[in-house]
mmCIF file of C-alpha atoms in Angstrom:
data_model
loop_
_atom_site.group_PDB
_atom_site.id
_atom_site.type_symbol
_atom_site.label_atom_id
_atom_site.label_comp_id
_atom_site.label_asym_id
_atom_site.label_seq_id
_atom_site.Cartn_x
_atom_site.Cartn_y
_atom_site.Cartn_z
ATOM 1 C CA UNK A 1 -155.431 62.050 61.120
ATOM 2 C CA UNK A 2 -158.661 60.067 61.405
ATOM 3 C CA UNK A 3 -159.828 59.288 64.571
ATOM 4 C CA UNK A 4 -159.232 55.179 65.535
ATOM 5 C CA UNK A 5 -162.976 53.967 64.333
ATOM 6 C CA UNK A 6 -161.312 54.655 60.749
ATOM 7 C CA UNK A 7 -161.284 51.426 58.687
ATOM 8 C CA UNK A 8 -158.142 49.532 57.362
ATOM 9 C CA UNK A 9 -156.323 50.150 54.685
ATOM 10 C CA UNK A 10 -157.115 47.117 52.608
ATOM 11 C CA UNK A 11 -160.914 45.606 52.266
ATOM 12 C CA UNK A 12 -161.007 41.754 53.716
ATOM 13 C CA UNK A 13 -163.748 41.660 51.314
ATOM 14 C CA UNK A 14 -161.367 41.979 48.113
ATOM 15 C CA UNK A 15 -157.875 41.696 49.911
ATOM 16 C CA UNK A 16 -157.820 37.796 51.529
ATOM 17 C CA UNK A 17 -154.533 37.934 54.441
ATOM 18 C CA UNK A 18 -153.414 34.324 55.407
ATOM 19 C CA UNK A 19 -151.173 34.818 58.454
ATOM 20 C CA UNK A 20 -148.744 31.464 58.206
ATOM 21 C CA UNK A 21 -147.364 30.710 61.609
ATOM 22 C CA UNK A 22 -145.246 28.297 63.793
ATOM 23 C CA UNK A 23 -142.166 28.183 65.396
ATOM 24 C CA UNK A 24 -138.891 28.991 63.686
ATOM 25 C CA UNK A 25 -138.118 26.007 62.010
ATOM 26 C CA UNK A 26 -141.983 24.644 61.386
ATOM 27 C CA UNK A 27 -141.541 24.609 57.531
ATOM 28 C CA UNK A 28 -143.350 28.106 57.329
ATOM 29 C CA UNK A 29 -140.928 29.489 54.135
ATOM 30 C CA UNK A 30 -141.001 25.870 52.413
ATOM 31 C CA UNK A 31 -144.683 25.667 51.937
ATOM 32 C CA UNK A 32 -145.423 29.380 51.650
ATOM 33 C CA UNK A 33 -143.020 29.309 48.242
ATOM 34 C CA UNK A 34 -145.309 26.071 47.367
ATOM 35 C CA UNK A 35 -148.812 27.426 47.788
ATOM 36 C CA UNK A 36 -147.566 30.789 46.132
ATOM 37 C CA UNK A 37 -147.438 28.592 43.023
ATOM 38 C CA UNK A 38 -150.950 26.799 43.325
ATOM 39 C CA UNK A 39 -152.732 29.755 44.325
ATOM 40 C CA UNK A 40 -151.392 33.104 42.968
ATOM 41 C CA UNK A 41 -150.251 34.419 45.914
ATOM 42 C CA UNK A 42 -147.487 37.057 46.888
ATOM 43 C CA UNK A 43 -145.684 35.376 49.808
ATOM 44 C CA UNK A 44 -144.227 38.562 52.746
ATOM 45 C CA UNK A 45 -142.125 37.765 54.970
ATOM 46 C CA UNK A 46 -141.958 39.848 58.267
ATOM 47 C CA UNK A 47 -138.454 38.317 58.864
ATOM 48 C CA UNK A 48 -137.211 39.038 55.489
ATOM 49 C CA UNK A 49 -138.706 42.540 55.488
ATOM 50 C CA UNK A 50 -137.045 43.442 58.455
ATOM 51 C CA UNK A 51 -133.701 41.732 57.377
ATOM 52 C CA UNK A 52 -133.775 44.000 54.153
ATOM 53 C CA UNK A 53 -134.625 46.831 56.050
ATOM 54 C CA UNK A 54 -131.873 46.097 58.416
ATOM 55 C CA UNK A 55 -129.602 46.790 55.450
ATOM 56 C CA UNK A 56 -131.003 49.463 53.828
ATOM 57 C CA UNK A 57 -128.580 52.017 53.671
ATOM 58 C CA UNK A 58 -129.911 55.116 55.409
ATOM 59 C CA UNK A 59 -132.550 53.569 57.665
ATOM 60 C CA UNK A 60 -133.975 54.945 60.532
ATOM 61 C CA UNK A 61 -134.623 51.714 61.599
ATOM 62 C CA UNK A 62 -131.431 49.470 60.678
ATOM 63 C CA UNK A 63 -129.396 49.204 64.204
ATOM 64 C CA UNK A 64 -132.488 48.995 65.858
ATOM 65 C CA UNK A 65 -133.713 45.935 64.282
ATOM 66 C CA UNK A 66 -130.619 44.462 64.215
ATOM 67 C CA UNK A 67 -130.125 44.319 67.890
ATOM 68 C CA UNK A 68 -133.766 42.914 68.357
ATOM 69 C CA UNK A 69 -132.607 39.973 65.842
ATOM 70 C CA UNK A 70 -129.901 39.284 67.272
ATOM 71 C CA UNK A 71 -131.587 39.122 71.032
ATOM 72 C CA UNK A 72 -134.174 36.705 69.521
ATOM 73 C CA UNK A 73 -137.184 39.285 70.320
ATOM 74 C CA UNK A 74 -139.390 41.130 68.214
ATOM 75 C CA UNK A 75 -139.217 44.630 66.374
ATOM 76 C CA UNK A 76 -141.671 47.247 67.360
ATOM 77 C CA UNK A 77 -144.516 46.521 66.378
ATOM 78 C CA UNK A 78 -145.343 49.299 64.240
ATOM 79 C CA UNK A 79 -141.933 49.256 62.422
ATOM 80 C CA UNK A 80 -143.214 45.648 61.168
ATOM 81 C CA UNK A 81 -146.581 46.872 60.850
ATOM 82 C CA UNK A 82 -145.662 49.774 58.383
ATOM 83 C CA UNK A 83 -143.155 47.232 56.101
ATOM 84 C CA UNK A 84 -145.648 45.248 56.132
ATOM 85 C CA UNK A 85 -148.227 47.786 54.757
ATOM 86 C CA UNK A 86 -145.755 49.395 52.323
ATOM 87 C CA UNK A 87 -145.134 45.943 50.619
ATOM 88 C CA UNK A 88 -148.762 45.037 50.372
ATOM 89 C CA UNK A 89 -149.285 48.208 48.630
ATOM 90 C CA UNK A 90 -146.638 47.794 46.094
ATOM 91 C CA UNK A 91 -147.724 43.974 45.155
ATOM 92 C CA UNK A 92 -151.365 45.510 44.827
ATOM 93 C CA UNK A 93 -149.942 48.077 42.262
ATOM 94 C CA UNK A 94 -148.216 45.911 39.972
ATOM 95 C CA UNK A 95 -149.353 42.197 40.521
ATOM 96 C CA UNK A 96 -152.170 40.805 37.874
ATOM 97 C CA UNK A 97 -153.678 37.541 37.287
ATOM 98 C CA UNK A 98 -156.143 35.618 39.038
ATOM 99 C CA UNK A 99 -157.038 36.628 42.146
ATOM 100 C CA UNK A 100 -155.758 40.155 41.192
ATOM 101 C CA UNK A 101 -157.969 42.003 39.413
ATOM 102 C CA UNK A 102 -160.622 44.689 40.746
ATOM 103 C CA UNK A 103 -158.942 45.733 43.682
ATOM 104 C CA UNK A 104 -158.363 42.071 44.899
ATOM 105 C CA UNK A 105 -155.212 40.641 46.133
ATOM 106 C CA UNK A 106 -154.223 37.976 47.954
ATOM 107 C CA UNK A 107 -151.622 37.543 50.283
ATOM 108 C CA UNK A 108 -149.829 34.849 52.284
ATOM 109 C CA UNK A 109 -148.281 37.176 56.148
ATOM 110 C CA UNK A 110 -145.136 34.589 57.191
ATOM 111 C CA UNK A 111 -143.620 35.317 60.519
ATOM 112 C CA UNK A 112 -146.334 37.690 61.553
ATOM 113 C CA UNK A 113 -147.925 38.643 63.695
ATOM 114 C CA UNK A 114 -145.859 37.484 66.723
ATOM 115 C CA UNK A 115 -147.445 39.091 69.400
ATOM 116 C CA UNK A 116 -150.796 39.761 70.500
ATOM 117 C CA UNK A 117 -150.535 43.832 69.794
ATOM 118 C CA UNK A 118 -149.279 42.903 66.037
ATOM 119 C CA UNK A 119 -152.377 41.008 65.398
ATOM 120 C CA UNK A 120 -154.654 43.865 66.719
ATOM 121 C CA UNK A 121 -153.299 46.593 65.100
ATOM 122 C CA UNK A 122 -152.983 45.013 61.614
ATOM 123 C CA UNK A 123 -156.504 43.280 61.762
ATOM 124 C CA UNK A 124 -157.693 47.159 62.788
ATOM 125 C CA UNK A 125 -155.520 49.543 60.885
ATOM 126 C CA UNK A 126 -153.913 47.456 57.639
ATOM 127 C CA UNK A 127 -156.485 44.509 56.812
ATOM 128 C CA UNK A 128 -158.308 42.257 58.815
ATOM 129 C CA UNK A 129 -157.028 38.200 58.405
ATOM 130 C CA UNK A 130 -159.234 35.597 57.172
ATOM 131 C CA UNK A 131 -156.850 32.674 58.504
ATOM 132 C CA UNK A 132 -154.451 31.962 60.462
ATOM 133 C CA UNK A 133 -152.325 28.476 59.142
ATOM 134 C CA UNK A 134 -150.527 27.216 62.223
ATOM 135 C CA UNK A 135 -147.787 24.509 61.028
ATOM 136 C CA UNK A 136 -147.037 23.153 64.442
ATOM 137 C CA UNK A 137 -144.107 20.295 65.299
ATOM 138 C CA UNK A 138 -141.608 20.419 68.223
ATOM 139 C CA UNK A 139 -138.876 21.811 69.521
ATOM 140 C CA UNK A 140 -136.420 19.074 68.747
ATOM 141 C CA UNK A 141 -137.750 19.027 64.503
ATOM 142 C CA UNK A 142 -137.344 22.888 64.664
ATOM 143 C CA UNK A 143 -133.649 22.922 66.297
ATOM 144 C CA UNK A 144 -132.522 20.207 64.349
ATOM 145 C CA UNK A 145 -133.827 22.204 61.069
ATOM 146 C CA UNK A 146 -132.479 25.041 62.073
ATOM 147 C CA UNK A 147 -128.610 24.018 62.481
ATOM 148 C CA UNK A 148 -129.081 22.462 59.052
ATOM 149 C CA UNK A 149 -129.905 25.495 57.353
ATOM 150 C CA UNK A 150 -127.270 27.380 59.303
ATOM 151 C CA UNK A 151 -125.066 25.468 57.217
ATOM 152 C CA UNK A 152 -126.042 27.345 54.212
ATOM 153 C CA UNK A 153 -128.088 30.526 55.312
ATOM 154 C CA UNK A 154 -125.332 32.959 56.368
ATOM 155 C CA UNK A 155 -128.178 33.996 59.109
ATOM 156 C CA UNK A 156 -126.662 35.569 62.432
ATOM 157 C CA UNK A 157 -130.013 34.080 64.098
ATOM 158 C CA UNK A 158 -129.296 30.708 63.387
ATOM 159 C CA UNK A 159 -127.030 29.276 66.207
ATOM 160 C CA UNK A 160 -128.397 27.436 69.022
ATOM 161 C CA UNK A 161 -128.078 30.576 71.403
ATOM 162 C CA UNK A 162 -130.623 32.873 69.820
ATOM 163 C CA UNK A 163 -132.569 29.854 68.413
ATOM 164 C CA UNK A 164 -133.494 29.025 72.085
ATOM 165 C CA UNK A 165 -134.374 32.683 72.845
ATOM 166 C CA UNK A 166 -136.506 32.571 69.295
ATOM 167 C CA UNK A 167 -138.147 29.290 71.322
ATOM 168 C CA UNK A 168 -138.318 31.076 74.285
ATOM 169 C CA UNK A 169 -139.916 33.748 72.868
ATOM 170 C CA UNK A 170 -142.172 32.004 70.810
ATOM 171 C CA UNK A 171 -143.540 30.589 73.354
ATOM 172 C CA UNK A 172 -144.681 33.313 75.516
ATOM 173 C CA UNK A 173 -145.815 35.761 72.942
ATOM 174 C CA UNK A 174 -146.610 34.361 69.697
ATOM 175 C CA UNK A 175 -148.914 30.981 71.111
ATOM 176 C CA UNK A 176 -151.348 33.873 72.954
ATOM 177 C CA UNK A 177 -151.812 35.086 69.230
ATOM 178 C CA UNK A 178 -152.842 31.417 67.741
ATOM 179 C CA UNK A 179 -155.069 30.583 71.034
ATOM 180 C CA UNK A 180 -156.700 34.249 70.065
ATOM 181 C CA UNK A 181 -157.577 33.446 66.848
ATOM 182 C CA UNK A 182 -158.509 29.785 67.753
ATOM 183 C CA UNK A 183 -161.352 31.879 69.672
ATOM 184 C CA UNK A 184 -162.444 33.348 66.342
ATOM 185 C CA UNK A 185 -162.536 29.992 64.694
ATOM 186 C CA UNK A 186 -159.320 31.331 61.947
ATOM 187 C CA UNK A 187 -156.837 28.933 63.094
ATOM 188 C CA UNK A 188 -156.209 25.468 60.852
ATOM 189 C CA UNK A 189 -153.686 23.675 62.525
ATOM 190 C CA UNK A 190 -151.197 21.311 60.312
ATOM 191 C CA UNK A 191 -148.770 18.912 61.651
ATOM 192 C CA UNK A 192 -145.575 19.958 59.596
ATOM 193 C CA UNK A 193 -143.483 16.848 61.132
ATOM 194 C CA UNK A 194 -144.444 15.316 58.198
ATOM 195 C CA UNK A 195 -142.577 15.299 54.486
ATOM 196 C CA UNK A 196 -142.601 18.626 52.633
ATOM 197 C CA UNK A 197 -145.364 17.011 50.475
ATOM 198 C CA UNK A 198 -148.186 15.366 52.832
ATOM 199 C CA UNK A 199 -147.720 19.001 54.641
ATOM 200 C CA UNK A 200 -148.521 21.123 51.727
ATOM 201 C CA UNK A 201 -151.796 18.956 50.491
ATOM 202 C CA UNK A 202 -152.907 19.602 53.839
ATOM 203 C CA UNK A 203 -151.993 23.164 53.263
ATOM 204 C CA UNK A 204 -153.754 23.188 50.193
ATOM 205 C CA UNK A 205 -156.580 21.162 51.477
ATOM 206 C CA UNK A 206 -156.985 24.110 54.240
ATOM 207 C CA UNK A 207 -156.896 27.102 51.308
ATOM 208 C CA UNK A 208 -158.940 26.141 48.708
ATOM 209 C CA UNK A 209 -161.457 25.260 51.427
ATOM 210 C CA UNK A 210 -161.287 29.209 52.478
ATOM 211 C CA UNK A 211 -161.597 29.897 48.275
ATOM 212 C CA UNK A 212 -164.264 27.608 47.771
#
C-alpha cells in the first residue's frame, strides 16, 4: 500500500466532481436528472448506492447500512467512499460522448459527502471536487416534499420520524461540509424554493460557468 501522500484515483484535471447538496427534500434528484441531460453527465447517488447495496444479496455491508438508514445517520464513511469509487470507475469504462473522451469524465456526487471526514477523504484518496452546488430552502419546503413523495416512493426513510433525525442530522454534520468549502470559494448556493425550472437555469447558469 502507498503511503498517504499518494494521489487520488481520478485526475481533477480530466475527471470534473460536482458534489450536489442540501437537505433531504431540497430538489437535489430533480435537477441532477435535468442537468444530466444538458451536460453529459452521469448522475451517483450516495443514497441510492447505499440503498442498492443494502439489497445486494450477499453483502458484507447490507444490515449495517440498513440500520444507519433507518436511524437517519450516515454509513461509514469509507463504505460510501468505496461505492462511490467503484461506480465512478465503471461509468469511466463504458460512458462516451462529450465530455468523455481521453480519460475525461464528468460526474454530478448527490447526497455526498455528508460529513466533514467524507469530503476529506474523497477530495484526497478518490478525486478532488471542483464544486460544490448547495440547493438550499427550509425545513417546512423539505418536510412538506418529503410526505408527498412518501406517497409514492415505498422509502422506509420517508416518515416524519426519521425525516426529522435526517434534519437533525443535517444540520450538525453536513452544513460544517458546505461552510468548508465556502472557505475554498467551491460553494454556489441556489435557492431551490423556487419552480423546478427557474432552479435549474440557475443550476445551469452555475455549470456552464465552471465549463466555460
Amino acid at each position: 500500500m502507498a503511503e498517504s501522500t499518494s494521489s487520488p484515483v481520478f485526475d481533477a484535471e480530466k475527471v470534473t466532481v460536482i458534489y450536489v447538496l442540501g437537505g433531504p427534500g431540497a430538489g437535489k434528484g430533480t435537477q441532477c436528472s435535468k442537468l444530466v441531460d444538458a451536460f453529459g453527465f452521469c448522475h451517483l447517488s450516495a443514497g441510492d448506492l447505499l440503498r442498492e447495496e443494502q439489497n445486494r444479496e450477499g453483502s458484507q455491508y447490507g444490515e449495517m447500512i440498513r440500520t444507519y438508514i433507518r436511524e437517519g445517520t450516515i454509513v461509514p464513511s469509507h463504505v460510501t467512499m468505496k461505492l462511490l469509487e467503484n461506480a465512478m470507475t465503471e461509468e469511466m469504462k463504458k460512458k462516451t460522448g462529450d465530455g468523455w473522451v481521453d480519460g475525461r469524465g464528468r460526474f454530478l456526487i448527490d447526497g455526498f459527502p455528508r460529513k466533514i471526514d467524507q469530503a476529506i477523504g474523497f477530495d484526497e484518496t478518490v478525486c478532488l471536487a471542483s464544486l460544490v452546488i448547495f440547493f438550499n430552502t427550509s425545513e417546512d419546503v423539505m418536510l412538506q416534499r418529503l410526505l408527498e413523495r412518501a406517497k409514492t416512493s415505498g422509502r422506509e426513510d420517508d416518515n416524519v420520524e426519521t425525516i426529522r433525525k435526517r434534519f437533525r442530522t443535517y444540520n450538525e454534520q453536513t452544513m460544517p461540509v458546505i461552510e468548508h468549502y465556502r472557505t475554498l470559494n467551491k460553494v454556489a448556493e441556489i435557492d431551490s424554493t423556487a419552480a423546478v425550472e427557474e432552479v435549474y437555469h440557475a443550476a445551469c447558469a452555475t455549470v456552464t460557468n465552471l465549463f466555460s
